[in-house]
Short mmCIF file of C-alpha atoms in Angstrom, two decimals:
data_model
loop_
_atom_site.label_atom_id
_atom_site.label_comp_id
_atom_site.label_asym_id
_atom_site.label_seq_id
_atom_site.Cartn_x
_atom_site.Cartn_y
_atom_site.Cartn_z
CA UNK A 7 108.87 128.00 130.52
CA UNK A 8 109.32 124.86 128.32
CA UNK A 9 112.00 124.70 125.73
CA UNK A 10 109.70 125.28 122.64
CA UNK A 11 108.39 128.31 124.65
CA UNK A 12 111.91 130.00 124.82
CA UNK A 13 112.77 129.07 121.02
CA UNK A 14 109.23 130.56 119.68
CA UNK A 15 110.11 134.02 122.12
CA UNK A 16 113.49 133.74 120.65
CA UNK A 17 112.08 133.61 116.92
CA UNK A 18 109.18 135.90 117.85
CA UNK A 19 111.84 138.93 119.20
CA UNK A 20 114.31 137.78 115.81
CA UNK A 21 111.30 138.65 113.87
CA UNK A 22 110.34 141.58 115.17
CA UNK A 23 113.97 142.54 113.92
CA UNK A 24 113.84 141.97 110.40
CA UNK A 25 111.80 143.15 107.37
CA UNK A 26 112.35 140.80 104.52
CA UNK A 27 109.66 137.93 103.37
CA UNK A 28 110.73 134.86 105.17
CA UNK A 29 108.85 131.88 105.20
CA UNK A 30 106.34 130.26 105.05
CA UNK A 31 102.37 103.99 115.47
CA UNK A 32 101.67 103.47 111.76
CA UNK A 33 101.67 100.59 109.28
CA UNK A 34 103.98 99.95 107.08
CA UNK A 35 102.64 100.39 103.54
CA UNK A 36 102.53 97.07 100.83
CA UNK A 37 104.22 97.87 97.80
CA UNK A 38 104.70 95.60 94.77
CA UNK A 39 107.00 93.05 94.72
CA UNK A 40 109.56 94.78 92.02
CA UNK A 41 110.09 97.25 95.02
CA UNK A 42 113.52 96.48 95.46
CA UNK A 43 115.17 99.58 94.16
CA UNK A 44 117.53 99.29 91.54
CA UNK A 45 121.40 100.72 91.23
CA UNK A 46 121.16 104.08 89.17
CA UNK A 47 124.40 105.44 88.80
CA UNK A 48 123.43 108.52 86.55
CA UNK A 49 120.31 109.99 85.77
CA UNK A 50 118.50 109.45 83.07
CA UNK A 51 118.31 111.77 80.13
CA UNK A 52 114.85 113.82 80.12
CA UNK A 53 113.44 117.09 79.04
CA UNK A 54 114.84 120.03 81.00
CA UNK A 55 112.07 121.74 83.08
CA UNK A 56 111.75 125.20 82.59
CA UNK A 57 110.96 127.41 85.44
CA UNK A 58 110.14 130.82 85.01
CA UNK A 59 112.33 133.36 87.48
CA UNK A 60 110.92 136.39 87.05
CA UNK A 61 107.64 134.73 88.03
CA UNK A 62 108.96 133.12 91.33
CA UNK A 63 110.20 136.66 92.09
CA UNK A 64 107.10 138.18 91.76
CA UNK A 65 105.58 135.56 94.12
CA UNK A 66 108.37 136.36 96.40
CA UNK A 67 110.70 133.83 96.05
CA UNK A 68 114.58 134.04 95.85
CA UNK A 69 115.74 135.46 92.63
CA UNK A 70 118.58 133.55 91.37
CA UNK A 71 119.77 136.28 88.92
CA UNK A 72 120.28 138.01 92.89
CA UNK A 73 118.68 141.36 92.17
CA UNK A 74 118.67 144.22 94.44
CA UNK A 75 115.30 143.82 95.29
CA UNK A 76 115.32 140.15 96.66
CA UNK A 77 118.65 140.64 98.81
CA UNK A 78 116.99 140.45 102.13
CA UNK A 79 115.04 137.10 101.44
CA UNK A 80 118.07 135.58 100.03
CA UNK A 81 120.03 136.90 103.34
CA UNK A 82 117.29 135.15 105.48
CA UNK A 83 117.36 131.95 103.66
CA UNK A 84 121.42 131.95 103.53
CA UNK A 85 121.48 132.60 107.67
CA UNK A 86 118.94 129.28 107.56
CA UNK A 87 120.86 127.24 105.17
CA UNK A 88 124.08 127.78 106.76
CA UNK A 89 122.95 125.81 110.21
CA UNK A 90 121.49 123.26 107.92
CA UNK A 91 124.99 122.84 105.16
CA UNK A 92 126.96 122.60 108.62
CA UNK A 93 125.21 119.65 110.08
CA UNK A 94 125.20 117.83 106.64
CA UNK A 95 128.65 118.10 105.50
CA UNK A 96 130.54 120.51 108.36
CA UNK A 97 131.42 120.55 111.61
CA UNK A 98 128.28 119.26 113.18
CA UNK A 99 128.20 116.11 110.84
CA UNK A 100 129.85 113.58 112.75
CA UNK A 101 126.62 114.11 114.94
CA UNK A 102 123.87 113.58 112.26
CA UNK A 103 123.09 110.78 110.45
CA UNK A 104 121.72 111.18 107.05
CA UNK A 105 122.66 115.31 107.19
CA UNK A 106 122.07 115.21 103.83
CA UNK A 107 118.27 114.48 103.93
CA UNK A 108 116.17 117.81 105.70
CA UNK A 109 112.09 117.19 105.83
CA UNK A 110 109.99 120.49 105.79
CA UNK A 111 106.84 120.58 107.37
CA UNK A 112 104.15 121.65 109.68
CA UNK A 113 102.50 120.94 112.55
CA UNK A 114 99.04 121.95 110.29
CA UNK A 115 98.20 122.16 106.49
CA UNK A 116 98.80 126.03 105.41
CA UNK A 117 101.26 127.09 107.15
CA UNK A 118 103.76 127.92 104.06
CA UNK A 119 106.17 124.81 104.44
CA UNK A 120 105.85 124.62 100.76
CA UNK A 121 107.10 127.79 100.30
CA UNK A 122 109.68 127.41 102.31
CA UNK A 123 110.78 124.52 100.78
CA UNK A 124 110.99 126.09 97.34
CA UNK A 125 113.32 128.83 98.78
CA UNK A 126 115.58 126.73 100.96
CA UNK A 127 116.00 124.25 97.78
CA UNK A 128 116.78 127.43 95.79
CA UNK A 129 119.33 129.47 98.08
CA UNK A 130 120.97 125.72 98.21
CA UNK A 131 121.03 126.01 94.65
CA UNK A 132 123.11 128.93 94.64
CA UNK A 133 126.01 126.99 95.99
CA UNK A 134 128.86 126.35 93.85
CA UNK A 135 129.79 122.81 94.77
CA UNK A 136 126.80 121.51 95.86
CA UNK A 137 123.70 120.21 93.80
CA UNK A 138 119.81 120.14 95.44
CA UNK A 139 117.11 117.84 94.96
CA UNK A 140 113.42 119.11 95.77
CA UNK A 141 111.43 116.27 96.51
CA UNK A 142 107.67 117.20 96.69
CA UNK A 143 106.39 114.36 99.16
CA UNK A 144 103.17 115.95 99.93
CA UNK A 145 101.94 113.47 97.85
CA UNK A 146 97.90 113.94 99.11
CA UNK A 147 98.13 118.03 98.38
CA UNK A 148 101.07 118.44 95.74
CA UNK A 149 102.06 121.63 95.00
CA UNK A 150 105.82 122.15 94.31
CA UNK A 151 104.95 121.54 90.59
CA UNK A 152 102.11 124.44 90.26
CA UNK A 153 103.86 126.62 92.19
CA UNK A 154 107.35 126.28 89.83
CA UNK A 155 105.08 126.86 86.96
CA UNK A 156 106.33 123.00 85.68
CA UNK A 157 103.90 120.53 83.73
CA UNK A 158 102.92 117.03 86.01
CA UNK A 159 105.49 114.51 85.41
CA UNK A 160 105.97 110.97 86.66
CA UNK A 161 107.07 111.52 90.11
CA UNK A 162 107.20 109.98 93.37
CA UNK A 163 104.53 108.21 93.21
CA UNK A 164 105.17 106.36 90.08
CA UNK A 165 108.28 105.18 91.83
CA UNK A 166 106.99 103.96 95.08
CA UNK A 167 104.13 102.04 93.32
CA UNK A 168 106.79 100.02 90.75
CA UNK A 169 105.74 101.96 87.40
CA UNK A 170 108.60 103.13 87.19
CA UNK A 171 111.87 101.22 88.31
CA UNK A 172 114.76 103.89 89.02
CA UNK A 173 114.73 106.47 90.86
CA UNK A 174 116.26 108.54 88.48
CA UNK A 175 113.53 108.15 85.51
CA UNK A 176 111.68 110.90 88.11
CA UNK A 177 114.64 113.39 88.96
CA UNK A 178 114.25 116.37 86.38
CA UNK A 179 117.21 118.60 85.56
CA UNK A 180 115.18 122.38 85.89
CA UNK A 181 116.68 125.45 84.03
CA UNK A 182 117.90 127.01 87.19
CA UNK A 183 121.47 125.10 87.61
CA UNK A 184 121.93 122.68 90.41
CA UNK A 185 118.50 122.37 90.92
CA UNK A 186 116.38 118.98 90.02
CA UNK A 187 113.32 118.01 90.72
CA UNK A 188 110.85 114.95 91.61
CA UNK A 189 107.66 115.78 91.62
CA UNK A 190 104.71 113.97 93.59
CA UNK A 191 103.30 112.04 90.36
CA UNK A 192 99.88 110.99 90.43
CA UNK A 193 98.03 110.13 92.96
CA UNK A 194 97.23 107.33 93.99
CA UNK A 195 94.82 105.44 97.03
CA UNK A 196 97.53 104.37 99.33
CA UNK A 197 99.86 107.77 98.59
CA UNK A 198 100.21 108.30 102.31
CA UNK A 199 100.99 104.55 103.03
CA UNK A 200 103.70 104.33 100.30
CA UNK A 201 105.44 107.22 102.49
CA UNK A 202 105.75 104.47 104.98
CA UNK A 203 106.56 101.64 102.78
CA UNK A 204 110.24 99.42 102.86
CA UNK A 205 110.63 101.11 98.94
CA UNK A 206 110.46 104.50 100.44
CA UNK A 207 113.33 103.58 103.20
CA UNK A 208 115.25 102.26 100.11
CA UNK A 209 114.72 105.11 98.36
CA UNK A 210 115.94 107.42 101.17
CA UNK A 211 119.00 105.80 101.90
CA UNK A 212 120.11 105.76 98.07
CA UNK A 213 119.51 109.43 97.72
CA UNK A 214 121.90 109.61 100.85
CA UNK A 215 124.60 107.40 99.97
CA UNK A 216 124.44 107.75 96.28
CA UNK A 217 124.81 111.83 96.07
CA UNK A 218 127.08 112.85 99.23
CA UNK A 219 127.78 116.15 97.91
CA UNK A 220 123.63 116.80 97.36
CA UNK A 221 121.23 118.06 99.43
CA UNK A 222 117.77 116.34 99.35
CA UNK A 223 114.97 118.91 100.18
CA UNK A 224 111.75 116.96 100.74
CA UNK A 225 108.63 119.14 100.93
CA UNK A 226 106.74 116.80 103.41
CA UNK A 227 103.02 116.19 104.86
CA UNK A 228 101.97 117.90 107.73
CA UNK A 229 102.83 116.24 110.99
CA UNK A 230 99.63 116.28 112.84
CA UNK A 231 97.35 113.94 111.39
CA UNK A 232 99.54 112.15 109.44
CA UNK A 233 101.03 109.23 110.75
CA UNK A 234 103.33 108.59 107.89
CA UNK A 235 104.99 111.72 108.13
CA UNK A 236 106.70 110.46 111.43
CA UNK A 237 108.13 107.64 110.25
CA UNK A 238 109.02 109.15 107.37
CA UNK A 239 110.72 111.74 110.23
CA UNK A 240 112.76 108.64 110.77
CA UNK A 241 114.18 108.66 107.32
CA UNK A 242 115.54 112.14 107.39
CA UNK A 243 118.61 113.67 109.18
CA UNK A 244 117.24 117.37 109.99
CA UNK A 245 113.91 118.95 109.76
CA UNK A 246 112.52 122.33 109.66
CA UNK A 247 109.71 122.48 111.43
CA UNK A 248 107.37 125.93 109.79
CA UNK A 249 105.81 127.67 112.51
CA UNK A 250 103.24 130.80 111.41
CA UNK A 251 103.30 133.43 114.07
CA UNK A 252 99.47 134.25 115.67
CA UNK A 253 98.33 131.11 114.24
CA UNK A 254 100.24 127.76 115.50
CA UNK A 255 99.11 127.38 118.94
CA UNK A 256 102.47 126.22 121.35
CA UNK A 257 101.03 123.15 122.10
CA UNK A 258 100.68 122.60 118.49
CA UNK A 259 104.47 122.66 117.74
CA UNK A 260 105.28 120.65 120.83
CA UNK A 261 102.79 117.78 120.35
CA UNK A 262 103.85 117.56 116.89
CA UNK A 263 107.53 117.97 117.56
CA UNK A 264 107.58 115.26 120.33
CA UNK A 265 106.20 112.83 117.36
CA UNK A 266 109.11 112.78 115.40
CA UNK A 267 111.94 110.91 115.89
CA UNK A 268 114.22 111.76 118.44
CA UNK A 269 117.40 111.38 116.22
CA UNK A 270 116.29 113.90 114.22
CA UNK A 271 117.83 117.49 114.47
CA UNK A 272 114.88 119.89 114.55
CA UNK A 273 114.61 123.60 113.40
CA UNK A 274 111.89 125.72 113.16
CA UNK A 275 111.02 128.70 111.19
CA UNK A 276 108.48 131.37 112.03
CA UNK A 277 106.59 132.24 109.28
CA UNK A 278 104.28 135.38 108.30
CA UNK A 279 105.59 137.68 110.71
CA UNK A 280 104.68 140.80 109.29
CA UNK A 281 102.79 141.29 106.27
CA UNK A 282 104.27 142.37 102.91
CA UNK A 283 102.94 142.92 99.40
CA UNK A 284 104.27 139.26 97.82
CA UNK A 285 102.76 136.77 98.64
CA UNK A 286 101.13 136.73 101.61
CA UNK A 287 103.32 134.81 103.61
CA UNK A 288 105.00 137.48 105.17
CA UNK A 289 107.53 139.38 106.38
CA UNK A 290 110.39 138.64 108.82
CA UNK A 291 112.05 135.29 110.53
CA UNK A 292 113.11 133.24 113.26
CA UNK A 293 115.21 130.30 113.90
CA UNK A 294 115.68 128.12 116.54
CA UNK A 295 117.36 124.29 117.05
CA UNK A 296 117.39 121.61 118.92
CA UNK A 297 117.04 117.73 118.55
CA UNK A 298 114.17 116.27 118.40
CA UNK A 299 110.61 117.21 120.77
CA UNK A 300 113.51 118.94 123.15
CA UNK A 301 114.34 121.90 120.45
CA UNK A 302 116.33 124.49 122.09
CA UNK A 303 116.83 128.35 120.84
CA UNK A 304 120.23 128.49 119.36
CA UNK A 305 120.17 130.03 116.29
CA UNK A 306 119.52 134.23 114.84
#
């Protein structure tokens, strides 16, 4: 039995467990030649986007006011966040470069990486001495924005292609504290490319150095069929890798898994256990980690 046989029969018997909605060789891109990025020691002053709670909650998302009603989601996401806090600024640092940065994604489009992404960004936002960034980098299929209920903003986008200069003319304060926000931005022809481009790198390693004591939450393309999503793999420290149970074949996870870079720390989340009344994407968890294609169970 291969290794990303015994974490998936790990994750598969930890869901069986539970009953709370869990989860859901390329070129380098050309970029214009004010790509250099540019020192941004605060962010800029903007409008505050508003996101409406009791609307997330409805959708099944963590409910930062921490009602009764969404304990067991938050529970999940706190028993995920905890592995990934601990290799970004605990005891399992010293071993990951870049701990800071976590990719989510898939090894196929709809698969709920997205919404997994919104709730790990906002059970990291319940922490008291830490800020998060949500980054939404699936710049082809957006869809942080529409699903926060926010209005399109310059983004990502803007920034890779030189419209806009600093990186923090796109980070939006939100109305849920210690959460901010770049959206995708518009698209644009060579959006996958400028995933891949030296401006993205630069941009990466800013958000790492810049912000030590913030999390950067980047809600990424899938991994198969998208060569820029492995090297932006590269980029990151950790990744959570969304698996949905009776859907994502094995061979799936491990072909897409053994594409990413083999620095990166590697967790995976099964998704749409059981089925609930929210959303859809489910009820139930699992969790398993391990570096790189060679992901080992160790986790609930």
């Amino acid at each position: 039995m291969s290794t990303i046989q015994k974490a998936m029969k790990k994750m598969a018997g930890a869901a069986e467990n539970s009953a709370s909605p869990a989860i859901e060789g390329t070129q380098t891109a050309s970029v214009p030649d004010n790509s250099v990025v540019e020192s941004t020691a605060v962010e800029s002053p903007k409008r505050k986007l508003p996101i409406d709670q009791q609307t997330l909650v409805a959708q099944g998302f963590i409910d930062q006011l921490q009602g009764r009603h969404g304990r067991k989601i938050r529970d999940e996401f706190r028993s995920i966040k905890r592995k990934v806090l601990n290799n970004a600024f605990g005891s399992g640092s010293h071993a990951v470069d870049r701990g800071n940065l976590i990719m989510v994604t898939s090894a196929n489009p709809g698969e709920g990486k997205t919404f997994t992404s919104i709730n790990i960004a906002l059970s990291m936002a319940l922490e008291r001495d830490k800020t998060v960034l949500l980054v939404d980098a699936d710049v082809l299929k957006p869809s942080v924005s529409k699903t926060l209920g926010i209005s399109d903003e310059k983004g990502l986008m803007e920034y890779l292609h030189g419209d806009v200069s600093s990186a923090a003319d796109v980070i939006y304060e939100t109305s849920i504290p210690n959460l901010r926000i770049m959206p995708a931005g518009s698209p644009h022809l060579l959006s996958n490319e400028m995933l891949a481009s030296d401006r993205m790198l630069a941009l990466t390693k800013e958000l790492a150095d810049r912000y030590p004591d913030r999390m950067v939450v980047f809600d990424s393309p899938p991994i198969l069929g998208v060569n820029e999503t492995v090297v932006l793999s590269a980029m990151m420290g950790q990744a959570l890798v969304v698996v949905e149970q009776h859907k994502t074949k094995i061979a799936q996870i491990q072909t897409a898994t053994e594409l990413l870079s083999e620095e990166l720390v590697v967790g995976y989340v099964l998704n749409k256990a059981l089925h609930g009344k929210f959303t859809g994407y489910g009820y139930g968890y699992g969790y398993g980690y391990g570096y790189g294609g060679e992901a080992a169970a160790k986790g609930a």
